[in-house]
Coordinates of C-alpha atoms in Angstrom, one line a residue:
Chain A
M11 CA -60.5 -1.9 66.3
F12 CA -61.3 -4.0 63.1
S13 CA -63.3 -6.2 65.5
R14 CA -65.3 -3.2 66.9
G15 CA -66.0 -2.3 63.4
A16 CA -67.1 -5.7 61.9
A17 CA -69.8 -5.7 65.2
V18 CA -71.4 -2.6 64.1
L19 CA -71.4 -3.3 60.6
L20 CA -73.6 -6.3 61.5
Y21 CA -75.3 -4.5 63.6
Q22 CA -76.3 -1.5 61.2
P23 CA -75.8 -3.1 57.6
Q24 CA -77.3 0.1 56.0
W25 CA -74.4 1.8 56.6
G26 CA -73.1 1.3 53.4
Q27 CA -68.9 2.9 54.4
V28 CA -66.6 -0.2 55.0
R29 CA -64.8 1.0 58.2
N30 CA -68.0 2.9 58.8
M31 CA -67.8 5.6 59.8
A32 CA -64.7 5.2 62.3
T33 CA -64.8 8.5 64.4
L34 CA -62.1 11.2 64.3
K35 CA -61.3 10.0 67.6
D36 CA -61.3 6.1 67.2
I37 CA -58.7 7.5 63.9
T38 CA -56.7 9.7 65.6
R39 CA -55.9 7.1 68.4
R40 CA -54.7 4.4 66.3
L41 CA -52.7 7.4 64.5
K42 CA -51.4 8.2 67.6
S43 CA -50.5 5.1 68.8
I44 CA -48.9 3.4 65.8
K45 CA -46.2 7.1 66.0
N46 CA -45.4 5.8 69.2
I47 CA -44.4 2.2 67.6
Q48 CA -42.6 3.4 64.7
K49 CA -40.7 5.7 67.1
I50 CA -39.6 2.4 68.8
T51 CA -38.7 0.3 66.3
K52 CA -36.9 3.2 64.6
S53 CA -34.8 3.0 68.0
M54 CA -34.3 -0.3 68.5
K55 CA -33.2 -0.4 64.8
M56 CA -30.7 1.8 66.0
V57 CA -29.5 -0.5 68.8
A58 CA -29.4 -3.3 66.8
A59 CA -27.4 -1.5 64.6
A60 CA -24.5 0.0 67.1
K61 CA -24.5 -3.4 68.5
Y62 CA -24.0 -5.3 65.2
A63 CA -20.9 -2.7 64.9
R64 CA -19.7 -3.7 68.1
A65 CA -20.5 -7.5 67.3
E66 CA -18.8 -7.8 63.9
R67 CA -15.5 -6.2 65.3
E68 CA -15.6 -8.1 67.5
L69 CA -16.1 -11.2 65.4
K70 CA -12.9 -10.8 63.4
P71 CA -10.1 -12.6 65.7
A72 CA -13.1 -14.6 67.2
R73 CA -13.3 -16.2 63.6
V74 CA -9.6 -16.6 63.0
Y75 CA -9.6 -18.6 67.0
G76 CA -12.6 -20.8 65.9
V77 CA -12.0 -21.9 62.7
G78 CA -8.1 -22.9 63.7
S79 CA -9.2 -24.7 66.6
L80 CA -11.7 -26.7 64.2
A81 CA -8.9 -26.9 61.8
L82 CA -7.3 -30.3 63.4
Y83 CA -10.8 -32.0 63.4
E84 CA -11.1 -31.2 59.2
K85 CA -7.7 -31.9 58.6
A86 CA -7.3 -35.2 60.6
E87 CA -10.9 -36.4 58.9
I88 CA -11.9 -38.2 62.4
K89 CA -14.7 -40.5 62.0
V90 CA -16.9 -41.7 64.1
P91 CA -17.3 -45.3 64.5
E92 CA -20.9 -46.3 63.3
D93 CA -21.5 -47.8 66.9
K94 CA -21.3 -45.0 69.7
K95 CA -24.4 -44.2 70.6
K96 CA -24.5 -41.4 72.3
H97 CA -24.8 -38.0 70.9
L98 CA -25.3 -34.0 72.1
I99 CA -26.9 -31.2 70.7
I100 CA -26.3 -28.0 70.7
G101 CA -28.2 -25.0 70.2
V102 CA -26.8 -21.7 70.6
S103 CA -29.4 -18.7 70.6
S104 CA -30.3 -16.3 72.8
D105 CA -32.9 -14.5 74.9
R106 CA -34.6 -12.1 72.8
G107 CA -37.2 -11.9 70.7
L108 CA -38.2 -9.7 67.8
C109 CA -34.8 -10.7 65.3
G110 CA -36.5 -12.4 62.6
A111 CA -36.0 -16.2 62.2
I112 CA -32.8 -16.6 64.5
H113 CA -34.4 -18.6 67.0
T114 CA -36.6 -20.5 65.1
S115 CA -34.1 -21.7 61.9
V116 CA -32.0 -23.8 64.7
A117 CA -35.3 -24.6 66.8
K118 CA -35.7 -26.2 63.5
A119 CA -32.3 -27.3 62.6
I120 CA -32.2 -29.1 66.7
K121 CA -35.7 -30.7 65.4
T122 CA -34.1 -32.8 62.7
E123 CA -31.7 -33.6 64.0
V124 CA -33.0 -35.0 66.8
S125 CA -35.9 -37.3 64.7
T126 CA -33.0 -38.5 62.7
L127 CA -30.9 -39.6 65.1
S128 CA -33.4 -41.1 67.3
D129 CA -34.5 -43.4 63.8
A130 CA -31.2 -44.2 63.7
G131 CA -31.5 -45.5 67.1
K132 CA -28.8 -43.1 68.8
E133 CA -29.1 -41.1 72.1
V134 CA -29.8 -38.1 72.0
M135 CA -29.5 -34.7 74.4
V136 CA -30.1 -31.2 73.8
V137 CA -28.3 -28.7 75.4
G138 CA -29.7 -25.2 74.7
V139 CA -27.9 -21.5 74.9
G140 CA -30.8 -18.9 75.6
D141 CA -34.3 -18.8 76.7
K142 CA -36.0 -18.7 73.4
L143 CA -35.1 -22.7 72.4
R144 CA -36.1 -23.7 76.0
G145 CA -39.4 -22.3 75.1
L146 CA -39.4 -23.8 71.4
L147 CA -38.2 -26.7 72.4
Q148 CA -40.0 -27.8 75.9
R149 CA -43.2 -28.9 74.4
T150 CA -41.6 -31.6 72.4
H151 CA -38.5 -32.6 73.3
N152 CA -38.5 -31.8 77.5
K153 CA -37.2 -35.0 78.2
H154 CA -34.1 -34.8 75.9
F155 CA -32.6 -31.3 77.4
L156 CA -29.7 -32.0 79.0
V157 CA -29.4 -28.4 80.6
T158 CA -29.9 -25.0 79.3
F159 CA -28.5 -21.6 80.0
K160 CA -30.1 -18.0 80.1
E161 CA -29.0 -14.6 80.0
V162 CA -27.4 -14.9 76.9
G163 CA -27.9 -12.1 74.0
R164 CA -28.3 -8.9 77.0
K165 CA -24.3 -8.6 76.7
P166 CA -21.6 -9.4 74.3
P167 CA -20.3 -12.9 74.8
S168 CA -16.6 -13.4 76.3
F169 CA -14.8 -16.4 76.3
G170 CA -15.9 -16.7 80.0
D171 CA -19.4 -17.7 78.8
A172 CA -18.2 -20.3 76.8
S173 CA -16.3 -21.6 79.8
V174 CA -18.9 -21.7 81.5
I175 CA -21.1 -23.7 79.3
A176 CA -17.9 -26.0 78.3
L177 CA -17.4 -26.0 82.3
E178 CA -20.8 -27.7 82.6
L179 CA -20.9 -30.1 79.7
L180 CA -17.7 -32.0 81.0
N181 CA -19.1 -31.8 84.6
S182 CA -22.9 -32.8 83.8
G183 CA -21.4 -36.8 83.7
Y184 CA -23.1 -37.2 80.1
E185 CA -20.8 -39.4 78.6
F186 CA -21.4 -38.3 74.4
D187 CA -19.2 -39.7 71.7
E188 CA -19.9 -37.2 69.2
G189 CA -21.7 -33.9 69.4
S190 CA -22.5 -30.9 67.0
V191 CA -22.9 -27.2 68.0
I192 CA -25.8 -25.7 65.9
Y193 CA -25.6 -22.0 65.4
N194 CA -26.4 -19.0 63.0
R195 CA -23.2 -18.6 60.5
F196 CA -23.1 -14.8 60.2
R197 CA -22.7 -14.6 56.6
S198 CA -23.4 -10.7 56.0
V199 CA -25.9 -8.1 57.4
I200 CA -28.4 -8.9 55.3
S201 CA -28.2 -12.6 55.5
Y202 CA -27.2 -15.4 57.8
K203 CA -27.3 -19.3 57.6
T204 CA -27.4 -22.0 60.3
D205 CA -24.6 -24.0 60.2
E206 CA -23.5 -27.1 62.4
K207 CA -19.9 -28.1 63.1
P208 CA -19.3 -31.4 64.7
F209 CA -17.2 -32.0 67.7
Y210 CA -16.0 -35.4 69.0
S211 CA -15.3 -37.0 72.2
L212 CA -11.7 -37.8 73.6
D213 CA -11.9 -41.5 72.7
T214 CA -13.1 -40.8 69.4
V215 CA -9.9 -38.6 68.4
A216 CA -8.0 -40.5 70.1
G217 CA -9.2 -43.6 67.7
A218 CA -9.3 -42.4 64.8
E219 CA -6.1 -43.6 62.5
S220 CA -4.9 -40.4 61.4
I221 CA -4.0 -39.6 64.8
S222 CA -0.9 -41.3 64.9
I223 CA 0.3 -39.1 62.1
Y224 CA 0.6 -35.9 64.8
D225 CA 4.2 -36.1 66.7
D226 CA 4.7 -35.2 70.3
I227 CA 0.4 -35.8 71.1
D228 CA 0.0 -38.4 74.2
A229 CA -2.9 -38.8 76.2
D230 CA -2.8 -36.2 78.3
V231 CA -2.3 -33.2 75.8
L232 CA -5.4 -34.7 74.0
R233 CA -7.2 -34.4 76.5
N234 CA -6.3 -30.7 76.9
Y235 CA -7.1 -29.7 73.8
Q236 CA -10.5 -31.8 73.7
E237 CA -11.4 -29.5 76.7
F238 CA -10.3 -26.5 75.0
T239 CA -11.6 -27.0 71.7
L240 CA -15.2 -27.8 73.1
A241 CA -14.9 -24.2 74.6
N242 CA -13.2 -22.5 71.8
I243 CA -16.3 -24.2 69.4
L244 CA -18.4 -22.4 71.7
F245 CA -17.0 -19.2 72.1
Y246 CA -16.7 -19.3 68.1
S247 CA -20.4 -20.5 67.8
L248 CA -21.8 -17.7 70.3
K249 CA -19.9 -14.8 68.6
E250 CA -21.3 -15.5 65.3
S251 CA -24.6 -16.4 67.2
T252 CA -24.7 -13.0 68.5
T253 CA -23.6 -10.6 65.3
S254 CA -26.4 -12.6 62.7
E255 CA -28.7 -12.0 66.0
Q256 CA -28.4 -8.4 65.8
S257 CA -28.4 -7.8 62.0
A258 CA -31.3 -9.3 61.9
R259 CA -33.1 -7.4 64.2
M260 CA -31.8 -4.4 62.8
T261 CA -33.5 -6.3 59.5
A262 CA -37.0 -6.7 61.1
M263 CA -37.1 -3.2 63.0
D264 CA -36.3 -1.3 59.8
N265 CA -39.0 -3.3 58.2
A266 CA -41.4 -3.1 61.2
S267 CA -40.5 1.0 60.6
K268 CA -41.4 1.1 57.5
N269 CA -44.5 -1.3 57.4
A270 CA -45.3 1.4 60.2
S271 CA -44.5 4.3 58.0
E272 CA -47.0 3.0 55.1
I273 CA -50.0 2.6 57.8
I274 CA -49.8 6.0 59.1
D275 CA -49.6 7.4 55.2
K276 CA -52.6 5.0 54.8
L277 CA -54.4 6.5 58.5
T278 CA -53.7 10.2 57.4
L279 CA -55.3 9.9 54.3
T280 CA -58.3 8.5 55.8
F281 CA -58.3 10.6 58.6
N282 CA -58.6 13.4 56.5
R283 CA -61.6 12.1 54.5
T284 CA -63.3 11.5 57.3
R285 CA -62.6 15.2 58.5
Q286 CA -64.0 16.8 55.4
A287 CA -66.9 13.8 55.4
V288 CA -67.7 15.4 58.7
I289 CA -67.3 19.1 58.0
T290 CA -69.4 17.6 54.4
K291 CA -72.1 16.3 56.4
E292 CA -72.6 19.3 59.3
L293 CA -72.8 21.5 56.3
I294 CA -75.6 19.7 54.8
E295 CA -77.3 19.9 58.0
I296 CA -77.2 23.7 58.7
I297 CA -78.2 24.2 54.8
S298 CA -81.5 21.4 55.0
G299 CA -82.1 22.7 58.3
A300 CA -81.7 26.8 56.8
A301 CA -83.9 25.4 53.9
A302 CA -86.7 23.6 55.7
L303 CA -87.1 26.8 57.8
G304 CA -87.1 29.7 55.3
Chain B
M7 CA 22.2 -49.0 66.1
G8 CA 20.6 -45.6 66.8
R9 CA 18.5 -45.1 63.8
F10 CA 16.9 -48.4 64.4
L11 CA 15.8 -47.0 67.7
I12 CA 14.2 -44.5 66.2
G13 CA 12.4 -46.0 64.0
C14 CA 11.2 -49.1 66.4
R15 CA 10.0 -46.3 68.7
R16 CA 7.8 -44.6 65.6
V17 CA 6.7 -48.0 65.5
L18 CA 5.2 -48.7 68.4
R19 CA 4.6 -45.4 69.4
P20 CA 1.0 -45.5 68.6
F21 CA 1.1 -48.9 71.1
L22 CA 2.2 -46.6 73.6
F23 CA 0.0 -43.8 73.1
R24 CA -3.0 -46.7 73.1
C25 CA -1.5 -48.0 76.6
A26 CA -1.1 -44.6 78.0
L27 CA -4.5 -43.8 77.1
T28 CA -6.3 -46.7 79.3
L29 CA -4.2 -45.9 82.3
A30 CA -6.3 -43.4 84.6
P31 CA -5.2 -40.4 84.9
G32 CA -4.4 -40.0 88.6
G33 CA -1.6 -43.1 87.8
P34 CA 1.3 -41.9 86.1
G35 CA 1.6 -43.8 82.9
T36 CA 4.6 -45.2 81.0
A37 CA 5.0 -42.6 78.4
A38 CA 2.2 -40.0 79.8
M39 CA 2.8 -37.3 82.2
V40 CA -0.1 -36.1 83.6
A41 CA -0.3 -32.7 84.7
Y42 CA 0.0 -31.9 88.5
W43 CA -3.3 -29.9 88.2
R44 CA -5.1 -32.6 86.3
Q45 CA -4.0 -34.9 89.2
A46 CA -5.6 -32.4 91.6
G47 CA -8.6 -32.4 89.8
L48 CA -8.6 -29.9 87.7
S49 CA -9.7 -29.9 84.3
Y50 CA -7.8 -27.9 81.7
I51 CA -10.2 -25.0 81.2
R52 CA -10.4 -24.8 85.0
Y53 CA -6.6 -24.3 85.3
S54 CA -6.5 -21.9 82.0
Q55 CA -9.1 -19.9 83.9
I56 CA -7.6 -19.5 87.1
C57 CA -3.9 -18.8 85.4
A58 CA -6.0 -15.9 83.3
N59 CA -7.0 -14.4 86.5
A60 CA -3.5 -14.9 87.9
V61 CA -2.2 -12.4 84.4
R62 CA -5.3 -10.3 84.8
A63 CA -4.4 -9.5 88.5
A64 CA -0.5 -8.7 87.4
M65 CA -1.1 -6.5 85.2
K66 CA -0.9 -2.3 84.7
P67 CA -3.7 -0.3 86.0
Q68 CA -4.4 0.7 82.7
Y69 CA -4.4 -2.4 81.0
K70 CA -6.2 -4.1 84.2
A71 CA -9.6 -2.7 83.9
E72 CA -9.9 -3.9 80.2
A73 CA -9.2 -7.4 80.5
E74 CA -11.0 -7.3 83.7
K75 CA -14.0 -5.9 81.5
A76 CA -13.3 -8.4 78.9
A77 CA -13.3 -11.6 80.9
V78 CA -16.6 -11.2 82.9
A79 CA -19.0 -14.0 81.9
T80 CA -22.6 -13.0 82.6
I81 CA -24.4 -16.3 81.4
K82 CA -26.6 -18.4 83.7
I83 CA -27.3 -22.2 84.5
V84 CA -31.1 -23.8 84.2
K85 CA -31.6 -27.2 85.5
P86 CA -34.8 -28.8 83.9
K87 CA -36.7 -29.5 85.9
K88 CA -37.0 -33.4 87.1
E89 CA -40.9 -34.2 86.6

């Protein structure tokens, strides 16, 4: 619309008006399309609000689960020995866009992590949960990608999803020493924060000094616990991530609807002004024609 | 005498632990009880999935439907293309 107006402006500079007599038909067409867009964004906001309510409800028990499973790592203060080389980064996001800065914040965190770790001389592999991450990081970090997962975000995540991811990681053959999960932690309806939670391999945990405090732990129990914790961390981060995503989408669509309403108001005013101008022009033509005759 | 033995075990536990770790899961260790499913080649996640499916199959019909719905995994794996 603007480009056509600008082109006409170039050819006929003596037309003084800025929008160059965008005809009533153009304005009507534009008004109709923006009204449709506003309807769509409003309905997307409603859908996102419903999904957000459900996701937040399901997040409460998942949070307890996730925080509980991470408690061992925090309490035991497991530190990775400095010579460990292999690192794994799992970025948790989703497939669908129109949700604000959800995907870009996770991708940015992954990029900084990869660069710091590569500079420190470690070998890094990236796992992307969600197609958007693959799209964002493919061009620059293609050789770092271990595997990606899609069909995330369509339905609320379940522990089955987390198990699939965990199984794939365990069977992938990439023996990592340390890893971290980067996800968007849900803080409130209007805010989320990109967070990073570490997880360790079996050898690291078994080799930590403080493990010997714990009673009745042998190699098998620890191995089971490690595998289960991996699935647990993924489940927790998936739940948090979907809740953040739905709330961000709700906010984004709300802003889009508000912007659309503003444009509609402005365009309606322009439409009325143009309509009156057209009527005035016709009147002037008629009157000057009549004056010329008589 | 008994107390001495118990104290001895506490000191020795980290060593026993390390010994158990170096052994492959196929063979039983000096102190490690390797589970039967681990010997069969399953991972813990797979084992718990099978158990959970068995529990779901045994549920009463009115609870079974909800449990089945909550358990479905929709995620798909995309292997990166080898260039």
